[in-house]
CSV table of C-alpha atoms and ligand atoms in Angstrom, one decimal:
chain,number,residue,atom,x,y,z
N,132,UNK,CA,2.0,-45.6,20.4
N,133,UNK,CA,3.4,-42.6,18.5
N,134,UNK,CA,3.3,-42.6,14.8
N,135,UNK,CA,7.0,-41.7,14.7
N,136,UNK,CA,9.7,-44.2,14.2
N,137,UNK,CA,11.5,-44.3,17.5
N,138,UNK,CA,15.0,-43.2,17.1
N,139,UNK,CA,17.2,-41.9,19.9
N,140,UNK,CA,18.1,-38.3,20.5
N,141,UNK,CA,21.7,-39.1,19.9
N,142,UNK,CA,21.0,-40.6,16.5
N,143,UNK,CA,19.1,-37.5,15.4
N,144,UNK,CA,21.6,-35.1,16.8
N,145,UNK,CA,24.4,-36.9,15.1
N,146,UNK,CA,22.4,-37.0,11.9
N,147,UNK,CA,21.9,-33.2,12.0
N,148,UNK,CA,25.5,-32.5,13.0
N,149,UNK,CA,27.0,-34.6,10.3
N,150,UNK,CA,24.6,-33.7,7.5
N,151,UNK,CA,26.1,-30.4,6.4
N,152,UNK,CA,25.8,-30.3,2.7
N,153,UNK,CA,23.5,-33.2,2.4
N,154,UNK,CA,20.0,-32.7,1.1
N,155,UNK,CA,17.7,-31.7,3.9
N,156,UNK,CA,15.2,-34.4,2.8
N,157,UNK,CA,17.7,-37.1,3.8
N,158,UNK,CA,18.1,-35.8,7.3
N,159,UNK,CA,14.6,-36.0,8.5
N,160,UNK,CA,13.1,-38.7,6.4
N,161,UNK,CA,13.4,-41.3,9.1
N,162,UNK,CA,11.5,-39.1,11.6
N,163,UNK,CA,8.0,-39.7,10.2
N,164,UNK,CA,6.0,-42.7,9.4
N,165,UNK,CA,2.9,-40.5,8.9
N,166,UNK,CA,2.0,-37.0,7.8
N,167,UNK,CA,3.3,-34.4,10.4
N,168,UNK,CA,1.3,-31.6,8.8
N,169,UNK,CA,-2.1,-32.5,10.3
N,170,UNK,CA,-2.5,-29.0,11.8
N,171,UNK,CA,-2.2,-27.3,8.4
N,172,UNK,CA,-0.3,-24.3,7.4
N,173,UNK,CA,-0.7,-20.5,7.6
N,174,UNK,CA,0.6,-17.2,6.6
N,175,UNK,CA,0.3,-13.9,8.3
N,176,UNK,CA,1.6,-10.4,9.1
N,177,UNK,CA,2.1,-9.5,5.4
N,178,UNK,CA,4.5,-6.7,4.3
N,179,UNK,CA,5.1,-5.3,0.9
N,180,UNK,CA,8.1,-7.7,0.4
N,181,UNK,CA,6.9,-10.8,2.2
N,182,UNK,CA,5.0,-12.4,5.0
N,183,UNK,CA,5.3,-15.1,7.7
N,184,UNK,CA,4.7,-18.7,6.9
N,185,UNK,CA,3.9,-21.1,9.7
N,186,UNK,CA,3.3,-24.8,10.4
N,187,UNK,CA,3.7,-27.0,13.4
N,188,UNK,CA,4.7,-30.7,13.2
N,189,UNK,CA,2.1,-32.9,14.7
N,190,UNK,CA,1.8,-36.5,13.4
N,191,UNK,CA,-0.4,-37.4,16.4
N,192,UNK,CA,-2.0,-34.0,17.3
N,193,UNK,CA,-4.0,-35.2,20.3
N,194,UNK,CA,-1.1,-37.1,22.0
N,195,UNK,CA,1.5,-35.6,24.3
N,196,UNK,CA,3.9,-33.5,22.3
N,197,UNK,CA,1.6,-34.0,19.3
N,198,UNK,CA,3.4,-37.3,18.7
N,199,UNK,CA,6.8,-35.7,18.1
N,200,UNK,CA,10.0,-37.0,19.7
N,201,UNK,CA,11.6,-34.3,21.8
N,202,UNK,CA,14.3,-33.5,19.3
N,203,UNK,CA,14.9,-30.8,16.7
N,204,UNK,CA,13.5,-31.5,13.3
N,205,UNK,CA,14.5,-29.9,10.0
N,206,UNK,CA,11.7,-28.4,7.9
N,207,UNK,CA,12.2,-27.2,4.3
N,208,UNK,CA,10.0,-24.4,2.9
N,209,UNK,CA,9.4,-23.2,-0.6
N,210,UNK,CA,7.7,-20.0,-1.9
N,211,UNK,CA,6.7,-19.7,-5.5
N,212,UNK,CA,5.1,-17.3,-7.9
N,213,UNK,CA,2.7,-20.0,-9.1
N,214,UNK,CA,0.6,-22.7,-7.7
N,215,UNK,CA,2.6,-25.4,-9.4
N,216,UNK,CA,5.9,-24.2,-7.9
N,217,UNK,CA,7.5,-23.8,-11.4
N,218,UNK,CA,9.0,-20.4,-10.3
N,219,UNK,CA,10.4,-20.7,-6.8
N,220,UNK,CA,11.4,-17.3,-5.4
N,221,UNK,CA,12.4,-18.3,-1.8
N,222,UNK,CA,13.3,-21.6,-0.2
N,223,UNK,CA,15.4,-22.8,2.7
N,224,UNK,CA,15.5,-24.8,5.9
N,225,UNK,CA,14.3,-24.0,9.3
N,226,UNK,CA,14.4,-25.9,12.6
N,227,UNK,CA,11.3,-27.1,14.4
N,228,UNK,CA,12.2,-27.0,18.1
N,229,UNK,CA,10.7,-29.0,20.9
N,230,UNK,CA,10.9,-25.8,23.0
N,231,UNK,CA,8.3,-24.2,20.6
N,232,UNK,CA,6.1,-27.3,20.2
N,233,UNK,CA,7.8,-28.0,16.9
N,234,UNK,CA,6.3,-24.9,15.3
N,235,UNK,CA,8.1,-23.0,12.6
N,236,UNK,CA,7.7,-19.3,11.7
N,237,UNK,CA,9.6,-18.2,8.6
N,238,UNK,CA,9.7,-14.5,7.7
N,239,UNK,CA,9.9,-14.4,3.9
N,240,UNK,CA,11.4,-11.3,2.4
N,241,UNK,CA,12.5,-10.0,-1.1
N,242,UNK,CA,9.1,-10.5,-2.8
N,243,UNK,CA,7.1,-8.2,-5.0
N,244,UNK,CA,4.3,-6.1,-3.5
N,245,UNK,CA,0.5,-6.7,-3.9
N,246,UNK,CA,0.5,-10.1,-5.4
N,247,UNK,CA,-0.2,-13.7,-4.4
N,248,UNK,CA,2.4,-16.3,-3.7
N,249,UNK,CA,2.2,-20.0,-2.9
N,250,UNK,CA,4.1,-21.8,-0.2
N,251,UNK,CA,4.6,-25.3,1.3
N,252,UNK,CA,6.7,-27.2,3.7
N,253,UNK,CA,8.6,-30.5,3.5
N,254,UNK,CA,9.7,-32.7,6.4
N,255,UNK,CA,11.2,-36.0,5.7
N,256,UNK,CA,9.3,-37.6,2.8
N,257,UNK,CA,6.1,-35.7,3.8
N,258,UNK,CA,4.9,-32.5,2.1
N,259,UNK,CA,2.3,-30.1,3.5
N,260,UNK,CA,-0.7,-28.7,1.6
N,261,UNK,CA,0.0,-25.6,-0.5
N,262,UNK,CA,-1.0,-22.3,1.0
N,263,UNK,CA,-1.6,-19.0,-0.7
N,264,UNK,CA,-0.3,-15.8,0.8
N,265,UNK,CA,-0.5,-12.2,-0.4
N,266,UNK,CA,2.1,-9.4,-0.1
N,267,UNK,CA,0.8,-5.9,0.8
N,268,UNK,CA,0.9,-3.0,-1.6
N,269,UNK,CA,3.4,-0.3,-0.7
N,270,UNK,CA,2.3,2.3,1.8
N,271,UNK,CA,0.8,5.3,0.0
N,272,UNK,CA,0.5,3.5,-3.4
N,273,UNK,CA,-2.7,4.2,-5.3
N,274,UNK,CA,-5.3,1.5,-4.8
N,275,UNK,CA,-8.8,1.0,-6.1
N,276,UNK,CA,-10.0,-1.3,-3.2
N,277,UNK,CA,-8.9,-3.3,-0.2
N,278,UNK,CA,-11.1,-6.2,0.9
N,279,UNK,CA,-10.9,-8.1,4.1
N,280,UNK,CA,-12.9,-10.4,6.4
N,281,UNK,CA,-13.2,-9.9,10.1
N,282,UNK,CA,-13.8,-13.2,11.9
N,283,UNK,CA,-13.3,-14.9,15.3
N,284,UNK,CA,-15.1,-16.4,18.3
N,285,UNK,CA,-15.0,-20.0,17.2
N,286,UNK,CA,-16.0,-22.2,20.1
N,287,UNK,CA,-15.5,-25.7,18.8
N,288,UNK,CA,-18.1,-27.1,21.1
N,289,UNK,CA,-20.8,-24.8,19.8
N,290,UNK,CA,-20.8,-25.7,16.2
N,291,UNK,CA,-19.1,-26.4,12.9
N,292,UNK,CA,-16.9,-24.0,10.8
N,293,UNK,CA,-18.9,-23.7,7.6
N,294,UNK,CA,-18.2,-20.0,7.9
N,295,UNK,CA,-14.5,-20.7,7.3
N,296,UNK,CA,-15.3,-22.7,4.3
N,297,UNK,CA,-17.1,-19.6,2.9
N,298,UNK,CA,-14.1,-17.4,3.9
N,299,UNK,CA,-11.7,-19.7,2.0
N,300,UNK,CA,-13.6,-18.9,-1.2
N,301,UNK,CA,-13.6,-15.1,-0.8
N,302,UNK,CA,-11.2,-12.9,-2.7
N,303,UNK,CA,-9.4,-11.0,0.0
N,304,UNK,CA,-6.3,-8.9,0.8
N,305,UNK,CA,-6.3,-10.2,4.3
N,306,UNK,CA,-8.3,-11.7,7.2
N,307,UNK,CA,-8.3,-10.1,10.6
N,308,UNK,CA,-9.0,-12.4,13.5
N,309,UNK,CA,-10.5,-10.6,16.5
N,310,UNK,CA,-9.7,-13.3,19.0
N,311,UNK,CA,-11.3,-16.3,20.8
N,312,UNK,CA,-9.5,-18.6,18.4
N,313,UNK,CA,-9.8,-21.3,21.1
N,314,UNK,CA,-12.1,-21.5,24.1
N,315,UNK,CA,-10.6,-22.6,27.4
N,316,UNK,CA,-13.9,-23.6,29.0
N,317,UNK,CA,-16.1,-26.8,28.7
N,318,UNK,CA,-19.8,-27.0,28.0
N,319,UNK,CA,-19.9,-30.8,28.4
N,320,UNK,CA,-22.9,-30.9,26.1
N,321,UNK,CA,-21.6,-29.4,23.0
N,322,UNK,CA,-22.2,-30.2,19.3
N,323,UNK,CA,-18.5,-31.2,19.4
N,324,UNK,CA,-16.5,-31.9,22.5
N,325,UNK,CA,-13.3,-30.4,23.7
N,326,UNK,CA,-10.5,-32.9,24.4
N,327,UNK,CA,-9.1,-32.6,27.9
N,328,UNK,CA,-10.0,-30.3,30.8
N,329,UNK,CA,-9.7,-26.5,31.0
N,330,UNK,CA,-6.1,-25.7,30.0
N,331,UNK,CA,-3.6,-24.3,32.5
N,332,UNK,CA,-0.2,-25.6,31.4
N,333,UNK,CA,1.6,-25.1,28.1
N,334,UNK,CA,0.8,-28.7,27.0
N,335,UNK,CA,-2.8,-28.2,27.9
N,336,UNK,CA,-3.1,-25.2,25.6
N,337,UNK,CA,-1.1,-26.9,22.9
N,338,UNK,CA,-3.6,-29.7,23.0
N,339,UNK,CA,-6.5,-27.3,22.7
N,340,UNK,CA,-5.0,-25.6,19.7
N,341,UNK,CA,-4.2,-28.9,18.1
N,342,UNK,CA,-7.8,-30.0,18.3
N,343,UNK,CA,-9.1,-26.7,16.8
N,344,UNK,CA,-6.5,-26.7,14.1
N,345,UNK,CA,-7.4,-30.2,12.9
N,346,UNK,CA,-10.7,-28.7,11.5
N,347,UNK,CA,-10.5,-28.8,7.7
N,348,UNK,CA,-12.5,-25.7,7.1
N,349,UNK,CA,-10.3,-23.6,9.5
N,350,UNK,CA,-7.3,-25.0,7.7
N,351,UNK,CA,-8.8,-24.0,4.3
N,352,UNK,CA,-9.3,-20.4,5.5
N,353,UNK,CA,-5.7,-20.3,6.7
N,354,UNK,CA,-4.4,-21.8,3.5
N,355,UNK,CA,-6.3,-19.3,1.3
N,356,UNK,CA,-5.4,-16.0,3.0
N,357,UNK,CA,-2.8,-14.1,5.0
N,358,UNK,CA,-4.1,-13.4,8.5
N,359,UNK,CA,-3.6,-10.6,10.9
N,360,UNK,CA,-4.3,-12.3,14.3
N,361,UNK,CA,-5.2,-10.7,17.6
N,362,UNK,CA,-6.4,-12.3,20.7
N,363,UNK,CA,-9.2,-11.7,23.2
N,364,UNK,CA,-10.0,-13.4,26.4
N,365,UNK,CA,-10.6,-17.1,25.7
N,366,UNK,CA,-7.1,-17.8,24.4
N,367,UNK,CA,-6.2,-17.5,28.1
N,368,UNK,CA,-9.1,-17.2,30.5
N,369,UNK,CA,-12.7,-15.8,30.3
N,370,UNK,CA,-12.7,-12.0,30.8
N,371,UNK,CA,-9.1,-11.7,32.0
N,372,UNK,CA,-7.7,-8.2,32.4
N,373,UNK,CA,-4.0,-7.5,32.6
N,374,UNK,CA,-2.7,-9.7,35.4
N,375,UNK,CA,-6.2,-10.6,36.7
N,376,UNK,CA,-8.0,-13.8,35.9
N,377,UNK,CA,-11.7,-14.3,36.4
N,378,UNK,CA,-11.4,-16.4,39.5
N,379,UNK,CA,-9.5,-14.0,41.8
N,380,UNK,CA,-6.2,-15.9,41.4
N,381,UNK,CA,-3.3,-14.0,42.8
N,382,UNK,CA,-1.7,-12.0,39.9
N,383,UNK,CA,1.7,-13.6,40.2
N,384,UNK,CA,0.1,-17.1,39.8
N,385,UNK,CA,-2.3,-16.0,37.0
N,386,UNK,CA,0.8,-14.6,35.2
N,387,UNK,CA,2.2,-18.2,35.0
N,388,UNK,CA,-1.0,-19.3,33.3
N,389,UNK,CA,-0.8,-16.2,31.0
N,390,UNK,CA,2.8,-17.2,30.1
N,391,UNK,CA,1.7,-20.7,29.1
N,392,UNK,CA,-1.2,-19.3,27.1
N,393,UNK,CA,1.0,-16.7,25.4
N,394,UNK,CA,3.6,-19.2,24.3
N,395,UNK,CA,0.9,-21.6,23.0
N,396,UNK,CA,-0.7,-18.6,21.1
N,397,UNK,CA,2.6,-17.7,19.5
N,398,UNK,CA,3.4,-21.3,18.6
N,399,UNK,CA,0.1,-21.7,16.8
N,400,UNK,CA,-0.2,-18.4,15.0
N,401,UNK,CA,1.7,-17.0,11.9
N,402,UNK,CA,3.3,-14.2,14.0
N,403,UNK,CA,6.6,-12.4,13.5
N,404,UNK,CA,9.5,-12.5,15.9
N,405,UNK,CA,8.4,-9.1,17.1
N,406,UNK,CA,5.5,-10.9,18.7
N,407,UNK,CA,7.7,-13.5,20.4
N,408,UNK,CA,6.5,-14.0,24.0
N,409,UNK,CA,8.4,-12.4,26.9
N,410,UNK,CA,7.1,-14.0,30.1
N,411,UNK,CA,3.3,-13.4,30.0
N,412,UNK,CA,3.5,-10.7,27.4
N,413,UNK,CA,3.2,-10.6,23.6
N,414,UNK,CA,3.3,-7.6,21.3
N,415,UNK,CA,0.0,-8.0,19.6
N,416,UNK,CA,-1.2,-4.5,18.7
N,417,UNK,CA,0.3,-3.4,15.4
N,418,UNK,CA,-0.4,-1.3,12.3
N,419,UNK,CA,-0.8,-2.1,8.7
N,420,UNK,CA,-0.9,0.4,5.8
N,421,UNK,CA,-2.7,-0.7,2.6
N,422,UNK,CA,-1.6,1.8,0.0
N,423,UNK,CA,-3.3,5.1,0.2
N,424,UNK,CA,-6.7,3.6,1.1
N,425,UNK,CA,-6.6,1.9,4.5
N,426,UNK,CA,-4.6,2.3,7.7
N,427,UNK,CA,-5.5,-0.6,10.0
N,428,UNK,CA,-4.8,-0.5,13.7
N,429,UNK,CA,-5.1,-4.0,15.2
N,430,UNK,CA,-5.7,-3.5,18.9
N,431,UNK,CA,-5.0,-5.6,22.0
N,432,UNK,CA,-7.7,-4.7,24.6
N,433,UNK,CA,-6.8,-7.5,27.1
N,434,UNK,CA,-3.2,-7.2,28.0
N,435,UNK,CA,-3.0,-3.6,29.3
N,436,UNK,CA,-6.6,-3.0,30.6
N,437,UNK,CA,-7.5,-2.2,34.1
N,438,UNK,CA,-9.6,-4.7,35.9
N,439,UNK,CA,-13.4,-4.7,35.0
N,440,UNK,CA,-15.2,-2.3,37.4
N,441,UNK,CA,-18.3,-3.0,39.5
N,442,UNK,CA,-17.4,-6.7,39.8
N,443,UNK,CA,-17.7,-7.3,36.0
N,444,UNK,CA,-20.8,-8.5,34.3
N,445,UNK,CA,-23.9,-6.8,32.8
N,446,UNK,CA,-25.2,-4.2,35.3
N,447,UNK,CA,-25.8,-0.5,36.0
N,448,UNK,CA,-22.7,1.5,36.2
N,449,UNK,CA,-21.3,2.0,39.7
N,450,UNK,CA,-18.9,4.9,40.6
N,451,UNK,CA,-15.8,2.9,39.7
N,452,UNK,CA,-16.9,2.6,36.1
N,453,UNK,CA,-17.0,6.3,35.7
N,454,UNK,CA,-13.7,7.5,37.0
N,455,UNK,CA,-11.5,9.6,34.6
N,456,UNK,CA,-8.5,7.2,34.7
N,457,UNK,CA,-10.4,4.2,33.3
N,458,UNK,CA,-8.2,2.6,30.6
N,459,UNK,CA,-8.8,-0.4,28.4
N,460,UNK,CA,-5.7,0.2,26.2
N,461,UNK,CA,-3.1,1.3,28.7
N,462,UNK,CA,-1.2,4.5,28.2
N,463,UNK,CA,1.3,3.3,25.6
N,464,UNK,CA,-1.2,1.6,23.3
N,465,UNK,CA,-3.5,4.6,23.6
N,466,UNK,CA,-0.8,7.0,22.6
N,467,UNK,CA,0.2,4.7,19.7
N,468,UNK,CA,-3.4,4.5,18.5
N,469,UNK,CA,-4.0,8.3,18.8
N,470,UNK,CA,-0.9,9.1,16.9
N,471,UNK,CA,-1.7,6.6,14.2
N,472,UNK,CA,-5.1,8.0,13.7
N,473,UNK,CA,-4.0,11.7,13.7
N,474,UNK,CA,-1.1,11.1,11.3
N,475,UNK,CA,-2.8,8.8,8.9
N,476,UNK,CA,-2.8,10.1,5.3
N,477,UNK,CA,-5.1,7.2,4.1
N,478,UNK,CA,-8.7,7.5,3.1
N,479,UNK,CA,-10.0,5.0,5.7
N,480,UNK,CA,-8.8,4.5,9.3
N,481,UNK,CA,-9.7,1.1,10.6
N,482,UNK,CA,-9.7,0.4,14.3
N,483,UNK,CA,-9.7,-3.4,14.5
N,484,UNK,CA,-10.9,-3.9,18.1
N,485,UNK,CA,-12.1,-6.8,20.3
N,486,UNK,CA,-14.9,-5.6,22.6
N,487,UNK,CA,-17.7,-3.2,21.8
N,488,UNK,CA,-16.9,0.5,21.8
N,489,UNK,CA,-20.3,2.0,21.3
N,490,UNK,CA,-22.3,2.6,24.5
N,491,UNK,CA,-25.1,0.0,24.4
N,492,UNK,CA,-27.8,0.1,27.0
N,493,UNK,CA,-28.7,-3.6,27.3
N,494,UNK,CA,-32.0,-3.3,29.0
N,495,UNK,CA,-34.5,-5.8,27.4
N,496,UNK,CA,-37.3,-5.1,29.9
N,497,UNK,CA,-38.4,-2.6,32.5
N,498,UNK,CA,-35.1,-2.3,34.4
N,499,UNK,CA,-34.9,1.2,36.0
N,500,UNK,CA,-31.3,2.1,35.0
N,501,UNK,CA,-29.2,1.4,31.9
N,502,UNK,CA,-27.4,-2.0,31.9
N,503,UNK,CA,-23.8,-2.0,30.6
N,504,UNK,CA,-21.4,-4.8,29.8
N,505,UNK,CA,-18.5,-4.0,32.1
N,506,UNK,CA,-16.1,-6.2,30.0
N,507,UNK,CA,-16.6,-3.9,27.0
N,508,UNK,CA,-15.6,-0.2,26.6
N,509,UNK,CA,-18.6,0.6,28.7
N,510,UNK,CA,-16.5,-0.4,31.7
N,511,UNK,CA,-13.9,2.0,30.5
N,512,UNK,CA,-16.0,4.9,29.3
N,513,UNK,CA,-13.4,7.5,30.0
N,514,UNK,CA,-11.2,5.8,27.5
N,515,UNK,CA,-14.0,5.8,25.0
N,516,UNK,CA,-14.5,9.5,25.6
N,517,UNK,CA,-10.8,10.2,25.1
N,518,UNK,CA,-10.9,8.3,21.8
N,519,UNK,CA,-13.9,10.1,20.4
N,520,UNK,CA,-12.7,13.5,21.6
N,521,UNK,CA,-9.4,12.8,19.9
N,522,UNK,CA,-11.1,11.8,16.6
N,523,UNK,CA,-13.2,15.0,16.8
N,524,UNK,CA,-10.4,17.4,17.9
N,525,UNK,CA,-7.9,16.1,15.2
N,526,UNK,CA,-10.6,16.0,12.6
N,527,UNK,CA,-9.9,12.3,11.8
N,528,UNK,CA,-12.3,11.4,9.0
N,529,UNK,CA,-13.6,8.1,7.8
N,530,UNK,CA,-13.1,6.1,11.0
N,531,UNK,CA,-14.4,2.5,10.9
N,532,UNK,CA,-14.4,0.3,13.9
N,533,UNK,CA,-14.7,-3.5,13.6
N,534,UNK,CA,-15.3,-5.5,16.7
N,535,UNK,CA,-15.8,-9.1,17.9
N,536,UNK,CA,-16.7,-10.6,21.3
N,537,UNK,CA,-20.5,-10.1,21.2
N,538,UNK,CA,-21.5,-13.2,19.1
N,539,UNK,CA,-24.0,-11.1,17.4
N,540,UNK,CA,-24.0,-8.6,14.4
N,541,UNK,CA,-24.4,-5.0,15.3
N,542,UNK,CA,-24.0,-1.9,13.1
N,543,UNK,CA,-24.1,1.6,14.8
N,544,UNK,CA,-22.9,5.1,14.5
N,545,UNK,CA,-20.3,6.2,17.0
N,546,UNK,CA,-21.4,9.6,18.3
N,547,UNK,CA,-19.6,12.4,20.0
N,548,UNK,CA,-20.9,14.3,23.1
N,549,UNK,CA,-23.1,16.5,20.9
N,550,UNK,CA,-24.6,13.6,19.0
N,551,UNK,CA,-22.5,14.1,15.9
N,552,UNK,CA,-21.4,10.9,14.2
N,553,UNK,CA,-17.7,10.5,14.4
N,554,UNK,CA,-17.3,6.9,13.0
N,555,UNK,CA,-19.1,3.6,12.4
N,556,UNK,CA,-18.8,0.5,14.4
N,557,UNK,CA,-19.5,-2.9,12.8
N,558,UNK,CA,-19.6,-5.7,15.4
N,559,UNK,CA,-19.0,-9.0,13.7
N,560,UNK,CA,-20.9,-12.1,14.9
N,561,UNK,CA,-19.1,-15.3,15.6
N,562,UNK,CA,-17.9,-18.2,13.5
N,563,UNK,CA,-19.6,-20.7,15.8
N,564,UNK,CA,-19.9,-19.4,19.4
N,565,UNK,CA,-23.5,-19.3,20.6
N,566,UNK,CA,-24.8,-22.0,18.2
N,567,UNK,CA,-27.4,-21.6,15.5
N,568,UNK,CA,-29.0,-18.4,16.9
N,569,UNK,CA,-31.9,-16.7,15.1
N,570,UNK,CA,-32.3,-13.5,13.1
N,571,UNK,CA,-33.5,-11.5,16.1
N,572,UNK,CA,-32.5,-12.5,19.7
N,573,UNK,CA,-35.4,-12.1,22.1
N,574,UNK,CA,-35.2,-8.6,23.6
N,575,UNK,CA,-33.2,-7.0,20.7
N,576,UNK,CA,-36.2,-5.0,19.7
N,577,UNK,CA,-36.0,-3.3,23.1
N,578,UNK,CA,-32.3,-2.8,22.7
N,579,UNK,CA,-32.9,-1.2,19.3
N,580,UNK,CA,-35.5,1.1,20.7
N,581,UNK,CA,-33.2,2.1,23.7
N,582,UNK,CA,-30.2,2.8,21.5
N,583,UNK,CA,-31.0,5.2,18.6
N,584,UNK,CA,-27.4,5.1,17.3
N,585,UNK,CA,-27.8,1.3,16.8
N,586,UNK,CA,-29.1,0.6,13.3
N,587,UNK,CA,-29.1,-3.2,13.0
N,588,UNK,CA,-28.8,-6.4,15.0
N,589,UNK,CA,-28.7,-10.0,14.0
N,590,UNK,CA,-28.0,-13.2,16.0
N,591,UNK,CA,-26.7,-15.7,13.5
N,592,UNK,CA,-23.2,-17.0,13.0
N,593,UNK,CA,-20.9,-16.0,10.2
N,594,UNK,CA,-18.4,-13.2,9.4
N,595,UNK,CA,-18.3,-9.7,8.0
N,596,UNK,CA,-16.7,-8.9,4.6
N,597,UNK,CA,-15.5,-5.3,4.4
N,598,UNK,CA,-14.4,-3.4,1.3
N,599,UNK,CA,-12.7,0.0,1.3
N,600,UNK,CA,-12.9,2.1,-1.9
N,601,UNK,CA,-12.1,5.7,-2.4
N,602,UNK,CA,-15.7,6.8,-2.6
N,603,UNK,CA,-17.3,4.4,-0.1
N,604,UNK,CA,-16.9,1.7,2.5
N,605,UNK,CA,-19.1,-1.4,2.3
N,606,UNK,CA,-19.7,-4.1,4.9
N,607,UNK,CA,-21.6,-7.3,4.1
N,608,UNK,CA,-22.9,-9.3,7.0
N,609,UNK,CA,-22.7,-13.0,5.9
N,610,UNK,CA,-24.7,-15.4,8.1
N,611,UNK,CA,-25.2,-19.2,8.3
N,612,UNK,CA,-28.6,-20.8,8.5
N,613,UNK,CA,-27.1,-23.2,11.1
N,614,UNK,CA,-23.9,-24.4,12.6
N,615,UNK,CA,-25.0,-27.6,14.2
N,616,UNK,CA,-24.2,-29.4,11.0
N,617,UNK,CA,-21.0,-29.0,8.8
N,618,UNK,CA,-23.3,-28.2,5.9
N,619,UNK,CA,-24.6,-24.8,7.0
N,620,UNK,CA,-25.5,-22.4,4.1
N,621,UNK,CA,-24.2,-18.9,3.9
N,622,UNK,CA,-26.1,-15.9,2.7
N,623,UNK,CA,-25.7,-12.1,2.8
N,624,UNK,CA,-28.0,-10.9,5.6
N,625,UNK,CA,-27.4,-7.2,5.1
N,626,UNK,CA,-25.1,-4.9,3.2
N,627,UNK,CA,-24.2,-1.5,4.5
N,628,UNK,CA,-22.6,1.4,2.6
N,629,UNK,CA,-20.7,4.3,4.3
N,630,UNK,CA,-20.0,7.2,1.9
N,631,UNK,CA,-16.6,8.7,2.3
N,632,UNK,CA,-16.8,11.9,4.4
N,633,UNK,CA,-19.9,10.9,6.2
N,634,UNK,CA,-20.2,8.6,9.2
N,635,UNK,CA,-23.6,7.4,8.2
N,636,UNK,CA,-25.1,3.9,7.6
N,637,UNK,CA,-27.3,3.2,4.6
S,997,FE2,FE1,-16.1,-15.0,21.9
């Protein structure tokens, strides 16, 4: 039985139609007999004058339609300059539509730059938790520092989200999520169990997001920071590539699944209307300029890539991996990235990227030929060469790449064809995917020996904390001792400094 008082569609529609001028709180108060904000709140895609605020009404998150009747519900929002909402600077009403899983995305404008705000939602007699969002500084304005966390890969079945509890306590300008917010697969023997089978339909994906979003630590990290979200493969299907799934499904049919996954992603993320889904597509790659210090390029390396070569997997390169036309970005995103890098006046250029860019020979034994991950840029090496050549030719300085996907920490120099360092890549581990892990995965000593540009590896869960300052970039790798309990303890495993003007790790 739903937790919602059963009232007919007609009653609600009449109520909405005749309530012009009446306080919003009166209109919806009969809708809920329990809290509809069980999936939390979020803010994202900040601008100098605002940000998106998000919630999704779900009084019974794991039931069909999350326990909502299939009618439109009115939601009130408030944005204030203080935590106690004494000075409200924006408020209004928005509609939570059944077509969008009763999610709401409100684009707040008219705020001051580079400061925190607090926001909350009201539906009926119920009020959400309070979230804190942060506007961006103006592009080009002088800044002393920009701090952000890179996080992602949060397989619910593999462990708890103590890392997000740590993130909630960080002082940040933003969080960038590199994808794998949900996992579509099943382990059947996890530390926590997915509800339902592998998702294919919109309601399947909605259920999966609902289960993840009920996690209190994840909600705390959303409530504490404004996020820039990007996706990787598991929001849709493992190792998908453009219109290709991993199981050889005909592209036209796989696109139907993509469409369901894309809509569910939009519904559950604090995205702007510019990222509204069109069929199977969402505009995910975008740029953010933090003063004169940091230009961030958030990539989408799934939607426009060619299929993985050589049958995918970890293996020696076949001829198909080495052709000149290989593209992981697609022509339009590649052009956008290259222009963004060449034209950036900022001190640091961030490429916020999903899968590993550095060439990493993954041999751990006596294999005769290098082993590459065909799902990473190694399967698209001509695209990597074009990127590094562009950085060199245009003399783009202070390039930092942050990456997800690997479920391990890596720090490496990105080197050009003559061995000169052109940038630094920090691969962030995972929030939970892979389970507890250990400091050194068996075989990583061989990988370190085979890859002299690689300076560090670690196989524990956590996140990376990056800080851009005028004179140097620092990245702290924060790791958890364990994720098989909610009480995992965080510590700084390693801190790297990159001096401005030098692509070197120390
Ligand atoms: Fe992942």
